[in-house]
Short mmCIF file of C-alpha atoms in Angstrom, two decimals:
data_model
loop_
_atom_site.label_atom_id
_atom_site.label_comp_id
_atom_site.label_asym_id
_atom_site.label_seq_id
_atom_site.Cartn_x
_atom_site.Cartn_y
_atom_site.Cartn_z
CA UNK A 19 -8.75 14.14 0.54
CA UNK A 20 -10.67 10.66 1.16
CA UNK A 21 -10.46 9.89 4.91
CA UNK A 22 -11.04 6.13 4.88
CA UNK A 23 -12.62 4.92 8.69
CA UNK A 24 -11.59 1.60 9.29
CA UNK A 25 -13.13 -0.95 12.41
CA UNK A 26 -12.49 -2.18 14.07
CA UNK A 27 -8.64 -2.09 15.14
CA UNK A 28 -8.39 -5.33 16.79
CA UNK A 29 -10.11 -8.24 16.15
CA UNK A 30 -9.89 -11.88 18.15
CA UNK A 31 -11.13 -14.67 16.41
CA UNK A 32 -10.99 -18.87 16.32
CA UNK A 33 -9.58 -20.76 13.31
CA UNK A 34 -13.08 -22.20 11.60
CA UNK A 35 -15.26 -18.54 12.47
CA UNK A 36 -16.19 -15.95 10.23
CA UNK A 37 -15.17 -11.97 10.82
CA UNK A 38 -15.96 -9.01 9.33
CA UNK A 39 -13.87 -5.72 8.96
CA UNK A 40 -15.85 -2.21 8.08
CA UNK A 41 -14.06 0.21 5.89
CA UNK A 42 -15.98 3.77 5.67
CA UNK A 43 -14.82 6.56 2.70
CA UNK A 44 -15.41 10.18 3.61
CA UNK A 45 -16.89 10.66 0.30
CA UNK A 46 -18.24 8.01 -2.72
CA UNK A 47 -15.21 6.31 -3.83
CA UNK A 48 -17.74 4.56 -6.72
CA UNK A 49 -16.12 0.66 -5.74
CA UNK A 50 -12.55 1.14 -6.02
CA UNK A 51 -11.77 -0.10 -3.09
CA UNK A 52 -9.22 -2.53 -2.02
CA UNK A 53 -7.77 -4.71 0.82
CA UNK A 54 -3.98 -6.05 2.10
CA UNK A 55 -2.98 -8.24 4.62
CA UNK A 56 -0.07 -7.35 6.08
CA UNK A 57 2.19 -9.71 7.64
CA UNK A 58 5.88 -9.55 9.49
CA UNK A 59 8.95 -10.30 7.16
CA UNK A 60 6.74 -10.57 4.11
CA UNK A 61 5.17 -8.07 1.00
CA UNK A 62 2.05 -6.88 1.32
CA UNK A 63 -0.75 -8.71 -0.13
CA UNK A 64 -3.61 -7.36 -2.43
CA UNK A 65 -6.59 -9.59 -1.26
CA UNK A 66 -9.44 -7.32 -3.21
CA UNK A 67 -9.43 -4.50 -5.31
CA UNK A 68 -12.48 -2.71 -6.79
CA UNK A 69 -14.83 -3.33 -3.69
CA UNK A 70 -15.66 -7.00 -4.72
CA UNK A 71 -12.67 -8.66 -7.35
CA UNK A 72 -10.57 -11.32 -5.76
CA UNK A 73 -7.07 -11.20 -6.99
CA UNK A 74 -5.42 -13.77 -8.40
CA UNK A 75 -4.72 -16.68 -5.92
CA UNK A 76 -6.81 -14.55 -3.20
CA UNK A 77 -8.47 -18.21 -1.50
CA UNK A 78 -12.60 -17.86 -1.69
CA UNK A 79 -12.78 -17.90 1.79
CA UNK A 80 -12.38 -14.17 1.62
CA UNK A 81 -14.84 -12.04 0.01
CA UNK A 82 -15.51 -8.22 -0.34
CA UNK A 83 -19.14 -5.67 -0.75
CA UNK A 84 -20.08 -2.87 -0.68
CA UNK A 85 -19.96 0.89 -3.39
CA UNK A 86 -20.08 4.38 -2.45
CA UNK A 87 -18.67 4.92 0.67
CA UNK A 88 -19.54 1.47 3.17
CA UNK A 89 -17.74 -1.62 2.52
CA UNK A 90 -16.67 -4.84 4.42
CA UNK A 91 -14.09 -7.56 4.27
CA UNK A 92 -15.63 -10.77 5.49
CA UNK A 93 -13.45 -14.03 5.89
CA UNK A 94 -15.36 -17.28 6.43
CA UNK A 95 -13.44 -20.27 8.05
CA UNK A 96 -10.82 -18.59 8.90
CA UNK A 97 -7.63 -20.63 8.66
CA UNK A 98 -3.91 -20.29 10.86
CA UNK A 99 -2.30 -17.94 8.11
CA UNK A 100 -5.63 -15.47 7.96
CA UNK A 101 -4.19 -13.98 11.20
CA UNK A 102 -2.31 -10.33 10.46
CA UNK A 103 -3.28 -7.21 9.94
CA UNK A 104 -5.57 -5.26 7.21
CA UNK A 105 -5.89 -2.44 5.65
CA UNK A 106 -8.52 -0.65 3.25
CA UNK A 107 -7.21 1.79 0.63
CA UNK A 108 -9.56 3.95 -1.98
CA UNK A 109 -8.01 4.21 -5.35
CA UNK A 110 -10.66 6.17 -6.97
CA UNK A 111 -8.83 9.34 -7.09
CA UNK A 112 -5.56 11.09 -5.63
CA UNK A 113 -4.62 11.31 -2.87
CA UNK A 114 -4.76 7.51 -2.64
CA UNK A 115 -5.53 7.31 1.01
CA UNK A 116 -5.57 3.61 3.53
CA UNK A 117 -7.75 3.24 6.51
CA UNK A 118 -6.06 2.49 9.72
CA UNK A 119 -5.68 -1.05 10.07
CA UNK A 120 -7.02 -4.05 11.61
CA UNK A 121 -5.33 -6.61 13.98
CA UNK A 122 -6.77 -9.61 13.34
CA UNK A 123 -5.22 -12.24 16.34
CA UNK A 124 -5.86 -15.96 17.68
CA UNK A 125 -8.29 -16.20 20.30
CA UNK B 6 7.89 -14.18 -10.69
CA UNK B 7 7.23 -10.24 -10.15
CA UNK B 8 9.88 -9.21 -7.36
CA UNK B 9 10.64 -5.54 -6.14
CA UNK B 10 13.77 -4.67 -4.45
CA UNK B 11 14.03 -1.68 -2.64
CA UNK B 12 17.80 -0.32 -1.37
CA UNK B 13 19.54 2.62 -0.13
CA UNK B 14 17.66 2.70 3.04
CA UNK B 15 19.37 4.11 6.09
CA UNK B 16 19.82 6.91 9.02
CA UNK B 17 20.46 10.97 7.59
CA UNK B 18 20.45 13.94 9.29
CA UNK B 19 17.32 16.12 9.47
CA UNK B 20 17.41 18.60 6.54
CA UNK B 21 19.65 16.38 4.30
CA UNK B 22 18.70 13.97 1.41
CA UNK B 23 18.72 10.50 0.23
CA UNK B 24 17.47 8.28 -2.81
CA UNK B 25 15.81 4.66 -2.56
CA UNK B 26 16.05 2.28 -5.57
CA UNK B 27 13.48 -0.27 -6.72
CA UNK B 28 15.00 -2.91 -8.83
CA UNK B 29 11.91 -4.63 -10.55
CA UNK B 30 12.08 -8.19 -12.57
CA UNK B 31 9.10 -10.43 -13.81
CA UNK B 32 7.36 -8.46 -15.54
CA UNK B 33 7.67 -5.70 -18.36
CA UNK B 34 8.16 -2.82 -16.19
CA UNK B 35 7.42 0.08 -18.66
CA UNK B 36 4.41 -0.74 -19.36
CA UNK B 37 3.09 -0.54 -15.02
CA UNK B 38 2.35 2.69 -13.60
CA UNK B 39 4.82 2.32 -10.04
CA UNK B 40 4.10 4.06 -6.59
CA UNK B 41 6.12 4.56 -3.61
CA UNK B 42 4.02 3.92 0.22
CA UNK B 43 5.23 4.39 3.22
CA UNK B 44 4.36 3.21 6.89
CA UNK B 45 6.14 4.85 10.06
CA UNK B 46 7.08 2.69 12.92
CA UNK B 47 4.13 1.12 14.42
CA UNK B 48 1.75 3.44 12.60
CA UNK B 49 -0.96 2.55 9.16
CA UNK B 50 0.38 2.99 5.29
CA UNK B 51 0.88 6.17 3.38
CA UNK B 52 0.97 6.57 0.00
CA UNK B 53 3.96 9.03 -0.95
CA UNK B 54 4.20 8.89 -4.68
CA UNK B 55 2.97 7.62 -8.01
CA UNK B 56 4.66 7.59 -11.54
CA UNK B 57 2.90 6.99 -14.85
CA UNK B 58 4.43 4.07 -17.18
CA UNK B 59 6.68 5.96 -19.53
CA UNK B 60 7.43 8.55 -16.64
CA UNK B 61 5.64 11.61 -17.46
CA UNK B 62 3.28 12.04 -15.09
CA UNK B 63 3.90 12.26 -11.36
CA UNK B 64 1.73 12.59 -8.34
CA UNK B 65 2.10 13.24 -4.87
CA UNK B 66 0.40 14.00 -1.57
CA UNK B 67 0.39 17.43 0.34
CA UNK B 68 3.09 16.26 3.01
CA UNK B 69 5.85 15.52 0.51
CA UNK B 70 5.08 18.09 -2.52
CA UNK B 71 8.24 19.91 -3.31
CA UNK B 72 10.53 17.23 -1.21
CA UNK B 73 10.18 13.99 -2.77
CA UNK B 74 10.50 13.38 -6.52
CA UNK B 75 10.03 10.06 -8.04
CA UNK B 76 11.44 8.87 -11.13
CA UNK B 77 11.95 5.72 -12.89
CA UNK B 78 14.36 4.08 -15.39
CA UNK B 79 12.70 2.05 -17.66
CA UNK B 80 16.05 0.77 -19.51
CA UNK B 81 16.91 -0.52 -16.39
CA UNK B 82 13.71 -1.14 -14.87
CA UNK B 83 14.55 0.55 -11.67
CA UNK B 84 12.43 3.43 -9.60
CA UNK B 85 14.12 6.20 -7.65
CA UNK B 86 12.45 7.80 -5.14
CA UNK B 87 14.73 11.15 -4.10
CA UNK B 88 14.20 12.51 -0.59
CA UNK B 89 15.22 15.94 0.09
CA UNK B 90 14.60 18.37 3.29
CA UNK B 91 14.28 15.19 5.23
CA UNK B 92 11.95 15.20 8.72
CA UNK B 93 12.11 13.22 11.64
CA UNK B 94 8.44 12.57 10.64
CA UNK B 95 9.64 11.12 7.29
CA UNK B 96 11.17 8.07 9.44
CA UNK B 97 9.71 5.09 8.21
CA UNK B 98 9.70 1.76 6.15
CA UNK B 99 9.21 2.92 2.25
CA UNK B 100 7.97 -0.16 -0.37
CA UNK B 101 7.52 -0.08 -3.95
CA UNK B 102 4.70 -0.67 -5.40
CA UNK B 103 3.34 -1.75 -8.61
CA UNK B 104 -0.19 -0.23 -10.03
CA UNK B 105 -2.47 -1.98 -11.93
CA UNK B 106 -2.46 -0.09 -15.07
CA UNK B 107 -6.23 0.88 -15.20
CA UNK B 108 -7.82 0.32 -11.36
CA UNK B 109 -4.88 1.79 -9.79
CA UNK B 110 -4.91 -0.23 -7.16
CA UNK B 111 -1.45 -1.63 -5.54
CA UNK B 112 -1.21 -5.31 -6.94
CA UNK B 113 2.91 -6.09 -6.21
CA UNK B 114 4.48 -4.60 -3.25
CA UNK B 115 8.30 -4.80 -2.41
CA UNK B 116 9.33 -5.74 1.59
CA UNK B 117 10.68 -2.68 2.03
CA UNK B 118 13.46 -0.56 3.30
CA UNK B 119 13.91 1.64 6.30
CA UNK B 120 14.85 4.65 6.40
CA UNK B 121 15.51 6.96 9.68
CA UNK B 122 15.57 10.56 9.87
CA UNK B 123 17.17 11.27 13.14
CA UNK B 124 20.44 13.78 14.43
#
């Protein structure tokens, strides 16, 4: 199985700064890699899929890098509603496996 | 709109069984590969079972082989996910999920329903 290393697991940040969150793949998952935000009392939401591709109404504030096995979720400016958690997930091959999770709070 | 509704969440006895529901609507659900994921109380996501469109291939992970079976109804555009030989370690919130048909990744996800294995 893919282990997928996520980092780190909390995060405290400013409205207006810029973070980054490291996902790590065990193994080359080629680029299919993708990232949810998480928050209470609603769905999950796919932010980036296949290392780099925004989904649809995914604001450009948040972008994704990286292939093999290294990639990284950076959000510029972040806004009020950027604050949650994330997760990676490879979906190169089965198992389909998540990292860990980030908490990404208010400073 | 695409919505997922999971139901038949609740607390069973270790050993016994239960079966979730995924009522799907906005979109053409035959034609999207679905998945079930999991995520125990304060713990990370775990992906517990995929289904092919028309239902004839199914995939699961080591720690629910030979427990869980997933199906799906596309007449009625629902998914079933069947939970037998229940564990206390199988406690947790279980959403639906839609695949994208050719990246695989998850690109609709339902809230979720609890379910608690517990004597």
């Amino acid at each position: 199985d893919v282990q997928m290393t996520q980092s780190p697991s909390n995060l405290a940040a400013s409205p207006g700064e810029s973070v980054s969150i490291n996902c790590k793949a065990s193994k080359s998952i080629s680029k299919y890699l993708a990232w949810y935000q998480q928050k209470p009392g609603k769905a999950n939401k796919l932010l980036i899929y296949s290392g780099s591709t925004l989904q649809s109404g995914t604001p450009s504030r948040f972008s994704g890098s990286g292939s093999g096995t290294d990639f990284t979720l950076t959000i510029r400016n972040l806004e009020p509603e950027d604050f949650g958690l994330y997760y990676c997930q490879q979906h190169n091959e089965y198992p389909f496996t998540f990292g860990s999770g980030t908490k990404l709070e208010i400073k | 709109e695409v919505q997922l509704v999971e139901s038949g969440g609740g607390l069973v006895q270790p050993g016994r069984s239960l079966k979730l529901s995924c009522a799907a609507s906005g979109f053409t659900f035959s034609s999207f590969p679905m998945a079930w994921v999991r995520q125990a109380p304060k713990k990370g996501l775990e992906w517990v079972a995929s289904i092919s469109s028309g239902g004839g291939g199914t995939y699961y992970p080591d720690s629910v082989r030979g427990r869980f079976t997933i199906s799906r109804d596309n007449a009625k555009s629902t998914l079933y996910l069947q939970m037998d030989s229940l564990r206390s370690e199988d406690t947790a919130s279980y959403y639906c999920a839609r695949h994208y048909p050719t990246t695989e990744e998850f690109d609709y996800w339902g809230q979720g329903v609890m379910v608690t294995v517990s004597s």
